[in-house]
Amino acid sequence: MYLPDIITCLETLAPLSCACAWDNPGLLAGRLSREVSKILIALDATDQVVDLAVKEGCDLLLTHHPLIFQPLKRINDQDFIGRRLLSLIRADISCYSMHTNFDAAPGCMADLAAERLGLRNPVPLDVIGEWPDTKRPYGIGACGSLERPVSIKELALLVKERFGLPFVNVYGAEGEKPVSRAAVCPGSGKGMGPLALAAGADVLITGDIGHHEGIDSVAMGLPIIDGGHYGLEYGFMDFMEHYIKEKITTNLTIIKAPVSYPVTAW
């Protein structure tokens, strides 16, 4: 099967038009004319992932986060991005990313997170547009009602369980008031606090929260459960494996990068 056919399948699920204006999803390296028989799916194109793609003889590396994010003035072996690109190109491996288009598109990252938490009647936190057929709004993150009111501690433990996390960081854990409406923004939720409050959320579940964002959010009345950027998004790999196998019936071999948290809590 040739790469354009696979890209058509991927962009039917999450069109590039769904991506944020600052983003850089799509085909980032390799030949569009590439014939594909083996795909490696990963969250990030790390050194280990690129080495695995080369070792396994993959034709396509499909990632969530773009390998190329900022403009490049040169590609050489003097920096880690250049070395990864050279390795992929040398091995004739194409690299395609589905980033904020996958975050926002209906049925993808935001909806998957809301479903995993059992949120009822979820709505996007940050609306990007409307889906053409259904006129349903789509966007980054989701906000909905929990199945029942719970304490912050109970919800933090639920997040750990539902996302398979080794740990979470909680800002505002001492709050005794039960929460009944939650906002979730997989990946980086910096700056999403005001949107969560506007949506009536009692708590925000996200990643990449620093000290000041955390304590400031609590001061505004919004506790935060930080499950980590990787922890809330690595489900991309399982989802895309099932999606590709369901939609593409030709003989494709699909492998996934091992789950590997970039942060360790001792």
Short mmCIF file of C-alpha atoms in Angstrom, two decimals:
data_model
loop_
_atom_site.label_atom_id
_atom_site.label_comp_id
_atom_site.label_asym_id
_atom_site.label_seq_id
_atom_site.Cartn_x
_atom_site.Cartn_y
_atom_site.Cartn_z
CA MET A 1 0.00 0.00 0.00
CA TYR A 2 1.32 3.44 -0.85
CA LEU A 3 1.72 6.30 1.59
CA PRO A 4 -0.88 8.65 0.02
CA ASP A 5 -3.58 6.03 0.65
CA ILE A 6 -2.56 5.75 4.30
CA ILE A 7 -2.46 9.53 4.68
CA THR A 8 -5.99 9.75 3.22
CA CYS A 9 -7.13 7.28 5.88
CA LEU A 10 -5.41 9.22 8.67
CA GLU A 11 -6.74 12.59 7.52
CA THR A 12 -10.28 11.22 7.21
CA LEU A 13 -10.08 10.66 10.96
CA ALA A 14 -8.26 13.88 11.83
CA PRO A 15 -8.06 16.39 8.96
CA LEU A 16 -5.16 18.81 9.02
CA SER A 17 -7.75 21.59 9.01
CA CYS A 18 -8.56 20.63 12.62
CA ALA A 19 -5.05 21.55 13.78
CA CYS A 20 -4.18 24.75 15.61
CA ALA A 21 -2.60 27.45 13.47
CA TRP A 22 0.75 27.22 15.31
CA ASP A 23 1.07 23.47 14.83
CA ASN A 24 3.05 21.41 12.30
CA PRO A 25 1.34 18.06 11.68
CA GLY A 26 1.44 16.01 8.48
CA LEU A 27 4.22 14.43 6.44
CA LEU A 28 7.44 15.83 7.93
CA ALA A 29 10.06 13.64 6.26
CA GLY A 30 10.33 11.04 3.55
CA ARG A 31 8.94 10.21 0.13
CA LEU A 32 5.24 10.60 -0.57
CA SER A 33 5.62 7.83 -3.16
CA ARG A 34 6.83 5.38 -0.49
CA GLU A 35 5.27 1.93 -0.49
CA VAL A 36 4.35 1.01 3.09
CA SER A 37 4.14 -2.45 4.59
CA LYS A 38 5.28 -1.82 8.18
CA ILE A 39 4.32 1.06 10.48
CA LEU A 40 5.73 2.03 13.86
CA ILE A 41 3.37 4.08 16.05
CA ALA A 42 4.80 6.25 18.83
CA LEU A 43 3.95 9.33 20.84
CA ASP A 44 7.32 10.99 20.16
CA ALA A 45 10.09 10.45 17.62
CA THR A 46 12.77 10.01 20.28
CA ASP A 47 16.22 8.55 19.59
CA GLN A 48 14.99 5.19 20.88
CA VAL A 49 11.90 5.27 18.66
CA VAL A 50 13.87 6.23 15.55
CA ASP A 51 16.39 3.47 16.27
CA LEU A 52 13.51 0.99 16.68
CA ALA A 53 11.97 2.07 13.36
CA VAL A 54 15.31 1.48 11.62
CA LYS A 55 15.95 -1.83 13.38
CA GLU A 56 12.47 -3.17 12.55
CA GLY A 57 12.71 -2.11 8.91
CA CYS A 58 9.67 0.15 9.10
CA ASP A 59 8.49 2.19 6.14
CA LEU A 60 6.50 4.74 8.14
CA LEU A 61 6.90 6.27 11.58
CA LEU A 62 3.55 7.63 12.79
CA THR A 63 3.77 9.92 15.81
CA HIS A 64 1.50 12.19 17.77
CA HIS A 65 4.04 14.94 18.42
CA PRO A 66 5.79 16.43 15.37
CA LEU A 67 9.49 15.68 15.02
CA ILE A 68 9.91 19.06 13.34
CA PHE A 69 8.19 21.79 15.31
CA GLN A 70 10.26 24.94 14.94
CA PRO A 71 11.64 26.03 11.53
CA LEU A 72 14.99 24.39 10.70
CA LYS A 73 17.78 26.35 9.03
CA ARG A 74 19.98 23.30 8.53
CA ILE A 75 19.82 19.51 8.82
CA ASN A 76 23.06 17.88 9.94
CA ASP A 77 24.37 15.55 12.62
CA GLN A 78 25.24 18.35 15.06
CA ASP A 79 21.89 18.38 16.85
CA PHE A 80 19.44 15.68 17.91
CA ILE A 81 16.64 16.67 15.49
CA GLY A 82 19.04 16.62 12.56
CA ARG A 83 20.45 13.24 13.59
CA ARG A 84 16.96 11.73 13.84
CA LEU A 85 15.97 13.10 10.43
CA LEU A 86 19.18 11.83 8.85
CA SER A 87 18.58 8.36 10.33
CA LEU A 88 15.02 8.26 8.99
CA ILE A 89 15.94 9.55 5.54
CA ARG A 90 18.95 7.23 5.29
CA ALA A 91 16.66 4.27 6.04
CA ASP A 92 13.96 5.57 3.67
CA ILE A 93 11.44 5.85 6.50
CA SER A 94 8.70 8.44 6.11
CA CYS A 95 7.59 10.35 9.20
CA TYR A 96 4.02 11.56 9.68
CA SER A 97 2.52 13.27 12.73
CA MET A 98 -1.05 13.76 13.95
CA HIS A 99 -0.88 16.42 16.64
CA THR A 100 -3.52 19.05 17.48
CA ASN A 101 -5.65 17.79 14.60
CA PHE A 102 -5.87 14.50 16.55
CA ASP A 103 -6.30 16.39 19.83
CA ALA A 104 -9.33 18.24 18.48
CA ALA A 105 -11.07 16.03 15.91
CA PRO A 106 -14.31 14.32 17.01
CA GLY A 107 -13.73 10.86 18.44
CA CYS A 108 -10.04 11.53 19.03
CA MET A 109 -7.93 12.73 21.97
CA ALA A 110 -10.39 15.02 23.76
CA ASP A 111 -13.34 12.68 23.32
CA LEU A 112 -11.26 9.63 24.26
CA ALA A 113 -10.15 11.28 27.50
CA ALA A 114 -13.71 12.32 28.35
CA GLU A 115 -14.93 8.79 27.67
CA ARG A 116 -12.18 7.25 29.79
CA LEU A 117 -13.22 9.45 32.72
CA GLY A 118 -16.92 8.76 32.16
CA LEU A 119 -17.77 12.43 31.63
CA ARG A 120 -21.39 13.05 30.74
CA ASN A 121 -22.44 15.44 27.98
CA PRO A 122 -18.87 16.63 27.30
CA VAL A 123 -18.27 19.85 25.37
CA PRO A 124 -14.96 21.18 23.99
CA LEU A 125 -12.96 23.46 26.26
CA ASP A 126 -11.47 25.46 23.40
CA VAL A 127 -13.69 25.32 20.30
CA ILE A 128 -11.80 25.33 16.99
CA GLY A 129 -14.66 24.74 14.56
CA GLU A 130 -17.71 22.68 13.60
CA TRP A 131 -17.65 19.23 12.01
CA PRO A 132 -19.16 19.67 8.51
CA ASP A 133 -21.67 16.81 8.56
CA THR A 134 -23.02 17.06 12.09
CA LYS A 135 -22.28 20.74 12.85
CA ARG A 136 -20.93 19.45 16.14
CA PRO A 137 -18.31 21.76 17.69
CA TYR A 138 -14.83 20.29 18.12
CA GLY A 139 -11.72 21.58 19.82
CA ILE A 140 -9.05 21.13 22.44
CA GLY A 141 -9.99 19.43 25.70
CA ALA A 142 -13.42 18.59 27.07
CA CYS A 143 -15.62 19.42 30.04
CA GLY A 144 -18.48 17.36 31.40
CA SER A 145 -20.20 16.03 34.50
CA LEU A 146 -18.70 13.21 36.52
CA GLU A 147 -20.73 10.07 37.13
CA ARG A 148 -21.10 11.18 40.76
CA PRO A 149 -19.61 13.86 43.02
CA VAL A 150 -16.24 12.79 44.41
CA SER A 151 -13.42 14.25 46.47
CA ILE A 152 -10.28 15.51 44.77
CA LYS A 153 -8.40 12.51 46.18
CA GLU A 154 -10.96 10.06 44.81
CA LEU A 155 -10.80 11.70 41.40
CA ALA A 156 -6.99 11.71 41.41
CA LEU A 157 -7.00 7.96 42.12
CA LEU A 158 -9.58 7.47 39.37
CA VAL A 159 -7.39 9.37 36.90
CA LYS A 160 -4.43 7.16 37.86
CA GLU A 161 -6.51 4.03 37.33
CA ARG A 162 -8.26 5.00 34.09
CA PHE A 163 -5.08 6.27 32.39
CA GLY A 164 -2.74 3.68 33.88
CA LEU A 165 -0.48 6.26 35.53
CA PRO A 166 2.30 5.57 38.04
CA PHE A 167 1.60 8.85 39.82
CA VAL A 168 -0.22 12.19 39.57
CA ASN A 169 0.53 15.63 41.01
CA VAL A 170 -2.38 17.42 42.64
CA TYR A 171 -2.72 21.14 43.32
CA GLY A 172 -5.50 21.85 45.79
CA ALA A 173 -5.65 18.31 47.21
CA GLU A 174 -6.67 19.64 50.61
CA GLY A 175 -10.04 20.80 49.31
CA GLU A 176 -12.92 19.05 51.06
CA LYS A 177 -15.70 20.16 48.73
CA PRO A 178 -16.80 17.34 46.37
CA VAL A 179 -16.35 18.00 42.67
CA SER A 180 -19.00 17.06 40.14
CA ARG A 181 -17.86 18.69 36.89
CA ALA A 182 -14.40 18.13 35.43
CA ALA A 183 -12.39 19.54 32.55
CA VAL A 184 -9.73 17.41 30.89
CA CYS A 185 -7.01 18.60 28.52
CA PRO A 186 -4.57 15.82 27.58
CA GLY A 187 -1.04 17.05 26.95
CA SER A 188 -0.21 20.56 28.06
CA GLY A 189 -2.96 22.42 29.91
CA LYS A 190 -1.09 25.63 30.62
CA GLY A 191 -3.46 28.52 30.10
CA MET A 192 -6.57 26.31 30.07
CA GLY A 193 -7.67 27.27 33.60
CA PRO A 194 -9.84 30.25 32.59
CA LEU A 195 -11.55 28.16 29.90
CA ALA A 196 -12.19 25.38 32.41
CA LEU A 197 -13.69 27.85 34.89
CA ALA A 198 -15.84 29.39 32.14
CA ALA A 199 -17.14 25.89 31.33
CA GLY A 200 -18.19 25.45 34.97
CA ALA A 201 -15.46 22.94 35.86
CA ASP A 202 -14.69 22.21 39.51
CA VAL A 203 -11.31 20.66 38.63
CA LEU A 204 -8.90 20.52 35.67
CA ILE A 205 -7.14 17.29 34.66
CA THR A 206 -4.14 17.94 32.44
CA GLY A 207 -0.34 17.92 32.20
CA ASP A 208 2.72 20.21 32.14
CA ILE A 209 1.57 22.32 35.10
CA GLY A 210 4.33 24.25 36.82
CA HIS A 211 4.46 25.60 40.34
CA HIS A 212 3.04 29.03 39.60
CA GLU A 213 0.26 27.79 37.29
CA GLY A 214 -0.74 25.29 39.96
CA ILE A 215 -0.95 27.60 42.95
CA ASP A 216 -2.52 30.40 40.91
CA SER A 217 -5.21 28.04 39.65
CA VAL A 218 -6.03 26.92 43.18
CA ALA A 219 -6.26 30.58 44.21
CA MET A 220 -8.87 31.03 41.45
CA GLY A 221 -10.84 28.11 42.87
CA LEU A 222 -9.75 25.47 40.35
CA PRO A 223 -7.80 22.47 41.70
CA ILE A 224 -5.58 20.69 39.16
CA ILE A 225 -4.74 17.01 38.75
CA ASP A 226 -1.56 16.77 36.66
CA GLY A 227 -1.24 13.33 35.10
CA GLY A 228 1.72 14.30 32.95
CA HIS A 229 1.86 15.17 29.26
CA TYR A 230 2.88 11.66 28.26
CA GLY A 231 0.58 9.92 30.72
CA LEU A 232 -2.62 11.43 29.37
CA GLU A 233 -1.69 10.98 25.69
CA TYR A 234 0.12 7.67 25.20
CA GLY A 235 -3.25 6.02 24.49
CA PHE A 236 -2.76 7.48 21.00
CA MET A 237 -0.70 4.41 20.15
CA ASP A 238 -3.37 1.82 20.97
CA PHE A 239 -6.12 3.87 19.38
CA MET A 240 -4.27 4.37 16.10
CA GLU A 241 -3.28 0.72 15.92
CA HIS A 242 -6.94 -0.34 16.16
CA TYR A 243 -8.09 2.40 13.78
CA ILE A 244 -5.60 1.51 11.04
CA LYS A 245 -6.31 -2.22 11.34
CA GLU A 246 -10.04 -1.54 11.09
CA LYS A 247 -9.88 0.87 8.16
CA ILE A 248 -7.06 -0.63 6.09
CA THR A 249 -7.64 -4.24 5.14
CA THR A 250 -4.47 -4.77 3.12
CA ASN A 251 -1.59 -6.62 4.75
CA LEU A 252 0.12 -4.09 7.02
CA THR A 253 2.39 -4.88 9.95
CA ILE A 254 1.88 -2.46 12.83
CA ILE A 255 4.14 -2.22 15.85
CA LYS A 256 4.03 0.20 18.75
CA ALA A 257 6.81 1.84 20.69
CA PRO A 258 7.05 0.49 24.25
CA VAL A 259 5.30 2.61 26.87
CA SER A 260 8.07 4.65 28.47
CA TYR A 261 7.31 7.50 30.87
CA PRO A 262 9.84 10.32 30.46
CA VAL A 263 9.48 11.28 34.14
CA THR A 264 10.26 9.03 37.09
CA ALA A 265 9.04 9.61 40.66
CA TRP A 266 11.25 7.92 43.24
#
